[in-house]
Amino acid sequence: MRGRITALVLVAAMAAGCGGGSSSDGSQAVSSGPPSGTLRLFAYSDGFAKGLIKPFTDANPQVKLETTPFDSVSAATAKLRAGYDTDVVNSCVEEGTINQVKLGLLQPIDTSRIKDWDKIYPTFKKLPGVIVDGKVYMIPIDSGVTGLMYNSDVVTTTPTSWADLFDPSHKDQATIEDNPEVAMQVGALAMGITDPVNLTEDQINQVKDYLIEHRDNFRTYWSSDADIQNLMAQGEVSIAEGYPGNVNDLNKDGEDNIKFSLAKEGQIVWTCGYGISSSATNIDAAYALLNYYTSAKAQLYEASRWNYTMTNEDVAKIAPAKLVEEARLDAPAHFGNIIPASPPPNFDLWIKAWNEVKAAG
Amino acid sequence: MSVVGHPARALPAQAARTAPPASIRAGRITRRTLEIGIVVFMLAMLYLPLLLLAAFSFNDSIILSLPFKGFTTRWYTEAFDDPRMRTGLTNSIWIATIITPICLVLGTLTAFALTRMRFLMRGGVAAVVGAALVVPWLVIGISALLFFNDDLPLVGQTDLSLWTVGIMHVVCTFPLVAAIVSARLARFDRTQEEAAIDLGASQAQMLRRVVLPHLTPALVASAIFAYMWSFNNFEISYFVGGPDYTFPVWAFSTLRHGQNLPIVNAISTVISLVQVLLVFIAWRIARPRPDRGDAGGFMPMGGVG
């Protein structure tokens, strides 16, 4: 009996030694054949929507794709920290990719293995979290820009500045996202602070006081797509900080009077993408999936399905003109003053200040 | 005109004599109105959101607000066309269906042990069992994930799957059954058991014919709660679930996009209706039957009555 157990242990140890594509020194071995085996994907559920993922699974029949959804990057981080093993991880810069890197949850990506890496707009390659200490940890795939949503029946002059949200003429008619990062950045830009990402403690207090001072302008703080869309559609608010996707959804629903415009002080941009988990074992299949997500074909699907602004410059070339306009597919080429939404180092002070603003209300 | 001595006419006269004064009658009417008002208010608070949910699931718009843009069933079609939703729903139904009887058995045995037996550290065991009811599911979920990722004796590291989800659902649900059944057992007059034994019943007969009928309302209530707890659980299912996810995990992850809200709304309406139907069926099964001498009955929130 003891002999059998010893044999089983030896077989298991040999199998463990054979598994995976990572060598013990951390370098990534490249296999010559097509990817195979089980590939574990940990992502928002749209990352493996049937229409998006089917071409990948069809093209890689030897890969068994196992998908696990999460509802926020912070929840995903908690699960990964607790020891959840996976191969490919969906992450978002504004939700804390950089934290995942610092916690050792992602491993560096060899961009020479990403076929379309050179086609990704340079703007996205520099984002905090995408690159950390000179190494790439996340392949940026989709993004969106925060701007001004407004009801053109009420706000007859197109707003072009974040300061318009704080204009006394919009008293009790404005709203802003209940998100310390976005709200504080918008307040800072409206005040004229040129670097809203790296606020000092003094600046944080100034922004807090500014937001409290203008509290009467804000009817409420919105917390979900459904929230902001309902508020605009119902006429509860006439100007808001929001996203093009919200406006597109409302327009498709017949609310043609809801428009979107960019603020001249800067465009706060969210960006999501995919990285390789530190616990990944099927490295070749992971790169195959990253290559698929980076391809113009996959990104075109995302743009048409969710109106995201995509990172591969070829998407704008092959997409219909209407989609280019709706999803702002050519926007990254013209990004002037991009402000990456990413948790700042002193984020706890931001959260405290934002909570005080809400409590003052 | 005297009516005294005439039985038929004496009744109204007696009623007139015993009728309460107008002020008392007015007080009763006020109290009754207030009671009805409170009941209507409570029912509205409980069910109006559900009714609105159902109404908006047929609204031809992604925006949950009035006015209605038209009638549609496309949200239902889209919901059931989504293989991820079907997978999550099927998984949730399977897990809840399997763990419910397991929890009933474990919980009932625990309840018997805690209420009928005297043993060392009984209070400690009760506290450990009850702890699962007060510790947040988020904490239980993360702890369980750490546990399954650890190298366990004999088992080693456990791959996350529906099995791990099911095991943790049992862990957090059977204490609820134990609590409900214990409450019922504590109110049971044990002289009935003694009488049954005195009259010649065996232990098994006494259990089957005396104790179990008394426990039926509690068991039905426990079964419903166990099923719902398991089916609706998000935190534990999220942390200890692998690639085979449950319905709540799918629902939360899909709500990232506002345009998915009506789809979740539609499927939630179906699930809510089924759950209400299940509770109704359980109530019909477990309702008190005076013709059988039942005294107690099934009360969903109180567990047993």
XYZ file of C-alpha atoms in Angstrom:
666
model
C 0.000 0.000 0.000
C 2.787 2.392 0.986
C 4.464 1.580 -2.310
C 1.343 2.562 -4.234
C 1.080 5.887 -2.416
C 4.753 6.606 -3.083
C 4.219 5.832 -6.753
C 1.205 8.146 -6.914
C 3.148 10.955 -5.271
C 5.995 10.476 -7.749
C 3.597 10.522 -10.717
C 1.906 13.654 -9.359
C 5.253 15.354 -8.838
C 6.306 14.508 -12.389
C 2.994 15.787 -13.737
C 3.394 19.024 -11.790
C 6.877 19.391 -13.190
C 5.559 18.955 -16.711
C 2.677 21.403 -16.336
C 2.683 25.028 -17.347
C 4.729 27.091 -19.633
C 6.825 28.942 -17.096
C 10.287 27.868 -16.243
C 11.534 28.023 -12.698
C 13.566 31.177 -13.334
C 10.459 33.057 -14.336
C 11.260 33.345 -18.020
C 8.514 32.280 -20.373
C 9.082 29.310 -22.576
C 7.545 29.507 -26.041
C 6.157 26.280 -27.394
C 6.294 25.624 -31.094
C 2.832 24.134 -31.612
C -0.602 25.700 -31.309
C -1.772 26.476 -27.765
C -3.595 23.701 -25.989
C -4.827 22.645 -22.574
C -7.015 24.484 -20.114
C -6.961 28.268 -20.128
C -8.487 30.027 -17.135
C -9.900 33.505 -17.700
C -10.934 35.714 -14.763
C -12.861 38.665 -16.167
C -15.906 40.893 -16.253
C -18.613 38.854 -17.924
C -18.448 40.924 -21.100
C -14.878 39.659 -21.534
C -16.276 36.288 -22.499
C -19.563 37.321 -24.064
C -20.526 34.699 -26.614
C -20.125 37.009 -29.618
C -16.720 38.185 -28.453
C -15.104 34.924 -27.417
C -16.496 32.485 -29.980
C -13.974 33.307 -32.754
C -11.156 32.593 -30.279
C -12.553 29.255 -29.141
C -13.316 28.292 -32.756
C -9.776 29.123 -33.811
C -8.239 27.282 -30.837
C -10.176 24.022 -30.518
C -7.396 22.459 -28.415
C -7.797 25.131 -25.773
C -10.434 24.491 -23.142
C -11.471 27.937 -21.943
C -12.691 28.147 -18.349
C -14.199 31.503 -17.444
C -14.887 32.993 -14.034
C -16.690 36.326 -13.754
C -16.211 39.107 -11.213
C -18.190 42.257 -10.542
C -15.357 44.692 -9.821
C -11.583 44.756 -10.039
C -11.361 45.282 -6.273
C -13.386 42.091 -5.726
C -11.140 40.309 -8.219
C -8.064 41.577 -6.391
C -9.436 40.260 -3.102
C -10.026 36.841 -4.630
C -6.594 36.726 -6.267
C -4.927 37.812 -3.014
C -6.700 35.010 -1.195
C -4.967 32.582 -3.517
C -7.256 32.106 -6.491
C -5.276 30.670 -9.387
C -5.965 31.718 -12.942
C -4.148 32.419 -16.210
C -5.533 35.622 -17.719
C -6.883 38.477 -15.614
C -9.099 41.309 -16.766
C -8.106 44.569 -15.087
C -8.771 48.294 -15.311
C -6.305 51.094 -14.754
C -8.838 53.275 -12.945
C -9.818 50.413 -10.650
C -6.308 49.643 -9.553
C -4.211 47.622 -11.991
C -1.180 49.214 -10.395
C -2.228 47.800 -7.017
C -2.456 44.329 -8.527
C 1.063 44.724 -9.884
C 2.402 45.925 -6.531
C 0.725 42.994 -4.807
C 2.500 40.647 -7.190
C -0.703 39.348 -8.734
C 0.346 39.998 -12.337
C 3.498 38.998 -14.152
C 5.385 41.037 -16.770
C 4.236 40.584 -20.354
C 6.634 39.943 -23.187
C 5.266 42.423 -25.728
C 7.284 40.790 -28.521
C 4.683 38.018 -28.295
C 1.812 40.464 -28.863
C 1.418 40.713 -32.619
C -0.469 44.024 -32.684
C 1.443 45.705 -29.864
C 2.823 48.327 -32.264
C -0.712 49.179 -33.379
C -1.842 50.175 -29.910
C -2.052 53.947 -29.506
C 1.028 55.139 -27.585
C -1.196 57.052 -25.146
C -2.424 53.790 -23.650
C 0.996 52.196 -23.388
C 2.115 54.824 -20.885
C -0.741 54.473 -18.435
C 0.065 53.654 -14.786
C -0.604 49.966 -14.344
C -0.081 49.180 -18.019
C 3.566 49.899 -17.411
C 5.241 49.714 -14.010
C 8.984 50.183 -13.501
C 9.541 49.873 -17.237
C 7.725 46.543 -17.561
C 4.365 45.985 -19.247
C 1.819 44.240 -17.021
C -1.424 44.822 -18.870
C -2.362 44.955 -22.528
C -4.805 47.886 -22.832
C -7.843 46.879 -24.877
C -10.818 49.155 -24.320
C -11.344 52.593 -22.897
C -13.708 55.493 -22.553
C -13.541 59.155 -21.856
C -15.373 61.091 -19.161
C -17.036 64.260 -20.352
C -20.098 66.417 -20.003
C -23.566 65.065 -20.660
C -26.258 67.682 -21.056
C -29.891 68.114 -21.970
C -29.816 70.399 -25.009
C -33.413 71.504 -24.383
C -32.334 73.088 -21.111
C -28.630 73.767 -21.570
C -28.723 75.578 -24.902
C -25.047 76.529 -25.025
C -22.746 73.528 -25.411
C -20.763 73.157 -22.166
C -17.040 72.957 -22.778
C -15.576 73.217 -19.313
C -15.783 71.229 -16.094
C -16.504 74.584 -14.460
C -19.900 74.551 -16.199
C -21.020 71.892 -13.730
C -20.473 74.432 -10.969
C -22.169 77.341 -12.758
C -24.856 78.836 -10.457
C -27.303 78.799 -13.383
C -27.385 74.992 -13.031
C -28.346 75.073 -9.378
C -29.888 71.731 -8.344
C -29.607 70.564 -11.955
C -26.155 68.984 -12.047
C -24.817 65.606 -11.009
C -21.458 63.945 -10.747
C -20.319 60.365 -10.295
C -20.185 59.103 -6.725
C -16.561 58.140 -7.186
C -13.830 59.886 -5.173
C -11.308 59.631 -7.978
C -13.479 61.124 -10.718
C -15.294 63.656 -8.524
C -12.103 65.058 -7.005
C -10.392 65.235 -10.390
C -13.356 67.056 -11.918
C -13.410 69.498 -8.989
C -9.659 70.077 -9.310
C -9.873 70.714 -13.060
C -12.803 73.085 -12.583
C -10.713 75.031 -10.040
C -7.889 75.352 -12.504
C -5.498 72.782 -11.020
C -3.516 71.480 -13.970
C -2.300 68.202 -12.462
C -5.419 66.654 -10.910
C -3.795 63.222 -10.652
C -1.145 64.162 -8.119
C -2.997 66.332 -5.619
C -1.169 67.397 -2.473
C -2.933 67.309 0.870
C -3.508 71.078 0.676
C -4.957 70.772 -2.816
C -7.212 67.934 -1.706
C -8.606 70.172 1.043
C -9.070 73.024 -1.420
C -10.970 70.765 -3.827
C -13.057 69.439 -0.959
C -13.981 72.990 0.112
C -14.796 73.900 -3.490
C -17.105 70.902 -3.875
C -18.822 71.669 -0.557
C -19.196 75.325 -1.511
C -21.007 74.309 -4.696
C -23.003 71.514 -3.103
C -26.296 73.224 -3.985
C -25.602 72.748 -7.683
C -25.758 68.978 -7.349
C -29.134 67.347 -7.126
C -27.517 63.999 -6.345
C -24.417 61.918 -6.992
C -24.962 59.105 -9.449
C -23.588 55.628 -8.889
C -24.520 53.462 -11.878
C -25.312 53.667 -15.580
C -28.961 53.131 -14.742
C -28.797 56.042 -12.281
C -27.410 58.640 -14.639
C -29.561 57.504 -17.546
C -32.718 57.705 -15.457
C -31.782 61.111 -14.055
C -31.200 62.537 -17.532
C -34.209 60.859 -19.136
C -36.514 62.038 -16.357
C -35.232 65.605 -16.565
C -34.132 65.459 -12.942
C -30.775 66.861 -13.991
C -29.753 68.766 -17.106
C -25.948 68.592 -16.930
C -23.713 65.847 -15.674
C -20.313 64.294 -15.691
C -20.783 61.094 -17.689
C -19.680 58.869 -20.521
C -20.415 58.682 -24.265
C -21.894 55.198 -23.790
C -24.551 56.650 -21.470
C -25.474 59.227 -24.108
C -25.532 56.646 -26.909
C -27.831 54.403 -24.884
C -30.180 57.326 -24.227
C -30.137 58.403 -27.876
C -30.978 54.864 -28.994
C -33.836 54.948 -26.515
C -35.271 58.047 -28.207
C -33.780 60.695 -25.922
C -32.165 62.667 -28.747
C -31.872 65.822 -26.682
C -29.127 64.314 -24.522
C -25.710 65.280 -25.883
C -22.074 64.760 -24.977
C -19.149 67.128 -25.057
C -15.536 67.062 -23.929
C -14.177 69.439 -21.320
C -11.303 71.625 -22.467
C -9.336 71.225 -19.213
C -8.688 67.538 -19.799
C -10.223 64.212 -20.638
C -10.356 61.717 -17.803
C -9.893 58.342 -19.458
C -10.643 54.899 -18.090
C -8.848 51.943 -19.625
C -9.278 48.215 -19.193
C -7.300 45.328 -20.553
C -5.852 41.940 -19.790
C -2.787 40.725 -17.951
C -1.248 37.376 -17.121
C -1.652 36.161 -13.580
C 1.390 35.350 -11.468
C -0.148 31.925 -10.927
C -0.648 31.293 -14.653
C 0.326 27.858 -15.880
C -0.795 27.906 -19.519
C 1.332 30.791 -20.746
C 1.100 29.986 -24.466
C -2.687 29.921 -24.432
C -2.683 33.103 -22.330
C -0.660 34.900 -25.015
C -2.975 33.514 -27.678
C -5.933 35.045 -25.866
C -4.137 38.376 -25.354
C -3.344 38.409 -29.067
C -6.978 37.770 -29.863
C -8.210 40.594 -27.604
C -5.659 42.950 -29.173
C -6.729 42.107 -32.723
C -8.788 44.610 -34.683
C -11.433 41.952 -35.299
C -12.143 41.373 -31.596
C -11.926 45.062 -30.799
C -14.369 45.909 -33.578
C -16.887 43.594 -31.934
C -16.417 45.361 -28.581
C -16.797 48.783 -30.172
C -19.997 47.837 -31.955
C -21.459 46.014 -28.952
C -20.568 48.455 -26.162
C -19.396 51.626 -27.920
C -16.004 51.448 -26.255
C -13.099 53.448 -27.569
C -10.609 50.795 -28.637
C -6.843 50.783 -28.364
C -5.906 49.214 -31.725
C -5.586 52.003 -34.286
C -6.738 49.662 -37.087
C -10.235 49.483 -35.621
C -10.990 53.060 -36.641
C -9.928 52.170 -40.188
C -12.215 49.167 -40.624
C -15.224 50.357 -38.611
C -18.217 52.041 -40.288
C -18.119 55.837 -40.060
C -21.170 55.930 -37.792
C -19.501 53.589 -35.315
C -16.274 55.599 -35.433
C -18.276 58.638 -34.405
C -20.415 56.890 -31.768
C -17.556 55.070 -30.076
C -15.040 57.861 -30.726
C -12.716 55.284 -32.218
C -10.392 57.924 -33.635
C -10.306 59.923 -30.391
C -7.080 58.398 -29.028
C -5.230 59.762 -32.036
C -6.325 63.238 -31.007
C -6.102 62.946 -27.250
C -4.538 66.199 -26.210
C -4.667 66.410 -22.470
C -5.465 62.916 -21.360
C -5.832 62.331 -17.632
C -5.581 58.652 -16.786
C -8.074 57.627 -14.171
C -5.898 55.671 -11.754
C -5.927 55.493 -7.970
C -3.380 58.081 -6.706
C -0.802 57.153 -4.053
C -2.643 59.190 -1.385
C -6.016 57.757 -2.364
C -7.131 57.371 1.258
C -7.079 61.179 1.600
C -9.181 61.471 -1.548
C -11.746 59.029 -0.179
C -11.877 60.862 3.162
C -12.341 64.224 1.447
C -15.054 62.914 -0.853
C -16.914 61.374 2.076
C -16.802 64.741 3.837
C -18.244 66.396 0.726
C -21.132 63.936 0.684
C -21.682 64.277 4.408
C -21.875 68.062 4.042
C -24.787 67.708 1.741
C -94.456 48.427 23.877
C -92.869 45.749 25.888
C -90.832 42.990 24.330
C -89.854 41.360 27.549
C -90.701 37.653 27.597
C -90.705 37.310 23.850
C -87.561 35.391 22.979
C -87.359 36.556 19.393
C -87.557 40.161 20.359
C -85.474 39.882 23.490
C -82.241 39.453 21.506
C -82.070 42.939 19.961
C -82.993 44.402 23.288
C -80.169 42.512 24.982
C -77.826 43.544 22.214
C -78.865 47.130 22.693
C -78.185 46.800 26.403
C -74.737 45.200 25.886
C -73.633 47.297 22.884
C -70.555 49.358 23.748
C -70.822 53.110 23.835
C -70.247 55.067 20.658
C -66.827 56.254 21.811
C -65.618 52.666 22.267
C -67.052 51.653 18.900
C -65.299 54.606 17.285
C -62.074 53.561 19.008
C -62.425 50.040 17.679
C -63.074 51.292 14.156
C -60.046 53.570 14.382
C -57.886 50.732 15.637
C -59.145 48.406 12.941
C -58.517 51.023 10.251
C -55.032 51.588 11.613
C -54.331 47.851 11.599
C -55.508 47.484 8.011
C -53.490 50.547 7.053
C -50.322 49.101 8.589
C -50.873 45.770 6.848
C -51.455 47.478 3.494
C -48.375 49.649 4.056
C -46.225 46.649 4.914
C -47.494 44.658 1.931
C -46.818 47.635 -0.327
C -43.297 47.997 1.067
C -42.649 44.305 0.508
C -44.279 43.716 -2.835
C -44.469 47.059 -4.665
C -40.794 46.904 -5.694
C -41.405 43.397 -7.016
C -44.444 44.548 -8.966
C -42.494 47.479 -10.398
C -39.680 45.099 -11.307
C -42.170 42.911 -13.155
C -43.828 45.869 -14.868
C -40.553 47.366 -16.101
C -39.372 43.989 -17.382
C -41.955 44.428 -20.144
C -41.008 48.025 -20.888
C -39.425 48.524 -24.286
C -36.636 50.670 -22.918
C -33.342 50.249 -21.117
C -34.351 53.048 -18.771
C -36.325 52.114 -15.702
C -38.564 55.132 -15.567
C -41.984 56.302 -16.634
C -43.536 56.754 -19.091
C -43.544 53.258 -20.557
C -42.092 53.168 -24.038
C -44.110 50.160 -25.150
C -44.671 46.495 -24.418
C -41.953 43.981 -25.196
C -40.846 40.506 -24.224
C -37.401 40.871 -25.762
C -35.651 41.187 -22.386
C -36.931 37.711 -21.512
C -35.818 36.379 -24.886
C -32.364 37.934 -24.488
C -32.070 36.625 -20.938
C -32.853 33.037 -21.829
C -30.760 33.230 -25.012
C -27.673 34.000 -22.930
C -25.837 30.713 -22.305
C -23.931 32.258 -19.374
C -27.192 33.108 -17.654
C -28.583 29.630 -18.292
C -25.402 28.080 -16.916
C -25.497 30.232 -13.781
C -29.188 29.608 -13.228
C -28.859 25.852 -13.710
C -25.901 25.724 -11.324
C -27.774 27.698 -8.668
C -30.840 25.464 -8.944
C -28.738 22.306 -8.693
C -26.761 23.491 -5.689
C -29.817 24.745 -3.817
C -31.736 21.545 -4.592
C -28.934 19.326 -3.344
C -27.914 21.261 -0.260
C -31.443 21.835 1.027
C -32.126 18.215 2.129
C -28.557 17.914 3.433
C -29.050 21.025 5.547
C -32.423 19.772 6.758
C -30.875 16.552 8.030
C -27.782 18.180 9.528
C -29.727 21.080 11.028
C -32.410 18.868 12.532
C -29.854 16.500 14.061
C -27.981 19.499 15.450
C -31.200 20.930 16.855
C -31.991 17.618 18.585
C -28.487 17.447 19.993
C -28.578 20.995 21.307
C -32.083 20.862 22.781
C -32.393 17.272 23.968
C -28.932 16.176 24.975
C -26.631 17.215 27.759
C -22.937 17.036 26.934
C -19.699 18.780 27.687
C -19.274 22.147 25.931
C -22.864 22.165 24.677
C -22.910 25.961 24.920
C -19.659 26.156 23.007
C -20.978 23.919 20.236
C -24.148 26.022 20.027
C -22.031 29.173 19.760
C -19.891 27.698 16.976
C -22.976 26.582 15.055
C -24.665 29.944 15.589
C -21.544 31.866 14.582
C -22.162 31.016 10.943
C -25.375 33.026 11.192
C -23.711 36.207 12.412
C -20.327 36.186 10.688
C -20.620 38.175 7.405
C -20.713 35.978 4.313
C -17.876 38.019 2.852
C -15.619 36.937 5.719
C -16.791 33.336 5.416
C -16.148 33.421 1.662
C -12.588 34.739 1.930
C -11.789 32.395 4.820
C -13.120 29.447 2.842
C -11.029 30.411 -0.180
C -7.900 30.530 2.008
C -8.905 27.174 3.467
C -9.409 25.466 0.110
C -6.149 26.907 -1.208
C -4.243 25.514 1.715
C -2.648 22.108 1.528
C -5.185 20.119 3.474
C -4.221 16.792 5.065
C -5.057 13.872 2.729
C -6.823 16.147 0.251
C -4.203 18.755 -0.596
C -5.140 21.954 -2.389
C -8.741 21.857 -3.533
C -9.760 23.126 -6.960
C -12.603 25.594 -6.735
C -15.786 24.263 -8.287
C -19.485 23.814 -7.632
C -18.454 21.282 -4.992
C -16.656 23.902 -2.940
C -19.602 26.259 -3.382
C -22.005 23.545 -2.245
C -19.892 22.623 0.773
C -19.750 26.232 1.931
C -23.462 26.710 1.347
C -24.078 23.757 3.642
C -21.722 25.242 6.236
C -23.528 28.582 6.316
C -27.074 27.275 5.867
C -27.509 24.278 8.168
C -27.135 26.480 11.296
C -30.221 28.350 10.116
C -32.155 25.089 9.978
C -30.799 24.184 13.419
C -32.002 27.522 14.816
C -35.517 27.208 13.385
C -35.970 23.577 14.388
C -34.486 24.219 17.849
C -37.043 26.970 18.427
C -39.827 24.546 17.556
C -38.409 21.750 19.668
C -37.990 24.035 22.660
C -41.725 24.761 22.566
C -42.684 21.113 22.302
C -44.340 19.590 25.336
C -42.256 16.480 25.981
C -45.007 14.856 27.997
C -46.559 13.967 24.624
C -43.486 11.896 23.827
C -43.654 10.246 27.239
C -47.369 9.555 26.744
C -46.686 7.917 23.398
C -44.022 5.682 24.955
C -46.330 4.859 27.870
C -49.001 3.833 25.385
C -46.637 1.356 23.817
C -45.115 3.277 20.908
C -41.559 2.454 19.945
C -38.986 5.264 19.705
C -39.315 5.237 15.922
C -43.122 5.345 16.060
C -43.024 8.150 18.599
C -40.641 10.103 16.391
C -42.679 9.517 13.240
C -46.179 9.987 14.668
C -45.637 12.568 17.408
C -42.465 14.582 16.946
C -42.184 14.876 13.163
C -45.787 16.104 12.626
C -45.074 18.760 15.215
C -41.857 19.714 13.421
C -43.365 19.826 9.930
C -43.991 23.597 9.840
C -40.461 24.254 11.059
C -38.983 21.841 8.523
C -40.939 23.385 5.660
C -39.908 26.884 6.715
C -36.313 25.704 7.060
C -36.371 24.098 3.636
C -37.590 27.310 2.036
C -35.025 29.456 3.803
C -32.221 27.012 3.078
C -33.127 26.969 -0.598
C -33.329 30.767 -0.800
C -30.116 31.331 1.153
C -28.262 29.058 -1.152
C -29.854 30.302 -4.346
C -29.387 33.995 -3.561
C -25.932 33.777 -2.038
C -23.383 35.962 -3.803
C -20.399 36.544 -1.502
C -19.568 32.941 -0.670
C -20.392 31.708 -4.176
C -18.106 34.354 -5.652
C -15.091 33.582 -3.502
C -15.235 29.796 -3.489
C -16.582 29.397 -7.009
C -14.341 28.422 -9.891
C -15.267 28.465 -13.557
C -18.716 27.091 -12.717
C -20.422 30.194 -11.419
C -23.868 30.655 -9.945
C -26.721 32.925 -10.972
C -26.030 35.789 -8.505
C -22.382 35.882 -9.601
C -23.493 36.149 -13.222
C -26.062 38.837 -12.367
C -23.608 41.038 -10.471
C -20.908 40.735 -13.097
C -23.283 41.496 -15.949
C -24.690 44.632 -14.317
C -21.534 46.476 -15.258
C -23.418 47.739 -18.293
C -26.623 49.729 -17.913
C -28.006 48.131 -21.053
C -27.997 44.738 -19.283
C -30.230 45.996 -16.487
C -33.553 45.099 -18.186
C -32.226 41.590 -18.882
C -31.360 41.021 -15.236
C -34.692 42.637 -14.393
C -36.565 40.140 -16.574
C -34.879 37.021 -15.229
C -35.196 38.346 -11.669
C -38.931 38.697 -12.210
C -39.192 35.054 -13.243
C -37.124 33.931 -10.258
C -39.130 36.082 -7.841
C -42.393 34.635 -9.130
C -41.101 31.083 -8.761
C -39.886 31.824 -5.242
C -43.227 33.348 -4.230
C -44.954 30.310 -5.722
C -42.707 27.974 -3.726
C -43.471 29.833 -0.506
C -47.187 29.644 -1.281
C -47.022 25.902 -1.924
C -45.061 25.431 1.290
C -47.618 27.454 3.184
C -50.424 25.279 1.781
C -48.567 22.139 2.831
C -47.660 23.318 6.289
C -50.712 25.369 7.208
C -52.454 24.338 10.444
C -55.187 21.751 10.006
C -57.639 22.095 12.898
C -59.421 18.925 11.714
C -56.202 17.077 12.527
C -55.806 18.903 15.784
C -52.925 21.077 14.567
C -52.337 24.067 16.784
C -49.376 25.701 15.145
C -48.770 26.813 11.634
C -46.207 27.964 9.157
C -45.273 31.576 9.469
C -42.593 32.540 6.994
C -40.829 35.262 8.959
C -41.308 33.805 12.374
C -40.188 30.459 11.216
C -42.841 28.591 13.100
C -45.862 29.440 15.058
